[in-house]
Each structure stands twice: as C-alpha cells, then as structure tokens.
C-alpha cells in the first residue's frame, strides 16, 4: 500500500475505461479510492478526486442514482475540507464537483436539482475562468438545456392536470 501505485492505478483504470470495459474500470477505481483513503485519509483533496472519478465511472456503467449520491458526498467533502479563509469564495475544485453533480442529476432525471446546481456553479466558474471562457459558454448551454427540461416537465404536468380534469369531468357526466 504505497503511494507510488496511486497514479499508475488511476491511469490503468482510465485506460481500461477507454477500451470500453466500464465495470473493470469501476473495480479499479474502487481499489484506488480504498488505497487513497489508506495513504492520505478521508479528508484529503486526493480522496475527493478519487471519489469524483469513481462517481463518474458509476454514471458510465449506467448507475446514475449512485453517481448522484457519490457526487453529493464529494461536494460535501470538498466543501468541508476547504480552509476557513477560502470558504465562501469561488473555488475551481468545488465548481468541478458541482458540474459532476449536475451531470449526474441530468442522467437520473433530477431536473430541478440539476438546474439549482448549475445556477450555483455559474458564478463560481465565471469568477475562476472569466466570463469569456469556453467553460462558461458550456455552462450557459447546460443551463439552457436544464431550463428546457424543466419547461417540458412543467408542460407535461400541466397536460396531465388538464387530462385528469377532463377525465374527471367526463366521468361525472358533465
């Protein structure tokens, strides 16, 4: 259990994933997370990165709810390990985890949570990258997509409500 194996293990997991072997990648990342915990502890930035990578892999193997849970835990951990003088200020590492959480929310249909996370991430990313950065443009596009998803959900809910009212009306013989 040597720190020297951490980077190669993570690289191997990524390579295996690129070959389309997502389940094997996830297994390697599970080992990586356990090793990072042993070497650095569970309140170290490297542990957050390892967990984030594992969360992304969960999404890649079709487990979006587990991905969302993992990303939520990563965000809470990332926020908790920030030094007090950096809390409440834009932080690129926090933004990265927020974007991972937003992706997880999109994958499992948590539209409102996705919108909320993206909206909270926007000022952080703008402060870190600058308003003209491509990452900010990508975030604006993601917010647009999230808004469209919410609008469609509201429209469907309205249609369902109208349908239910019509059904009730017809059943009452009116």
Short mmCIF file of C-alpha atoms in Angstrom, two decimals, residues 8-9 27 50 57 69 73 78 101 104 110 123 128-131 134 136 142 159 162 167 170-171:
data_model
loop_
_atom_site.label_atom_id
_atom_site.label_comp_id
_atom_site.label_asym_id
_atom_site.label_seq_id
_atom_site.Cartn_x
_atom_site.Cartn_y
_atom_site.Cartn_z
CA UNK A 8 -0.48 4.14 -12.22
CA UNK A 9 -3.61 2.52 -10.78
CA UNK A 27 -13.44 -2.05 -9.87
CA UNK A 50 -10.62 9.63 -6.31
CA UNK A 57 -17.45 5.81 -13.62
CA UNK A 69 -25.11 10.08 -4.42
CA UNK A 73 -20.87 13.19 -0.99
CA UNK A 78 -14.86 19.15 -0.85
CA UNK A 101 -23.24 16.51 -9.71
CA UNK A 104 -25.42 13.02 -12.51
CA UNK A 110 -33.40 15.18 -11.27
CA UNK A 123 -20.77 32.45 -10.68
CA UNK A 128 -12.47 31.34 -11.78
CA UNK A 129 -12.30 31.31 -15.59
CA UNK A 130 -13.58 34.71 -16.68
CA UNK A 131 -16.84 35.41 -18.48
CA UNK A 134 -15.34 28.27 -23.19
CA UNK A 136 -18.58 29.40 -19.10
CA UNK A 142 -26.11 23.37 -19.90
CA UNK A 159 -51.17 18.46 -19.70
CA UNK A 162 -55.76 19.04 -17.77
CA UNK A 167 -61.33 12.63 -17.28
CA UNK A 170 -66.37 13.16 -18.34
CA UNK A 171 -66.77 10.59 -15.56
#
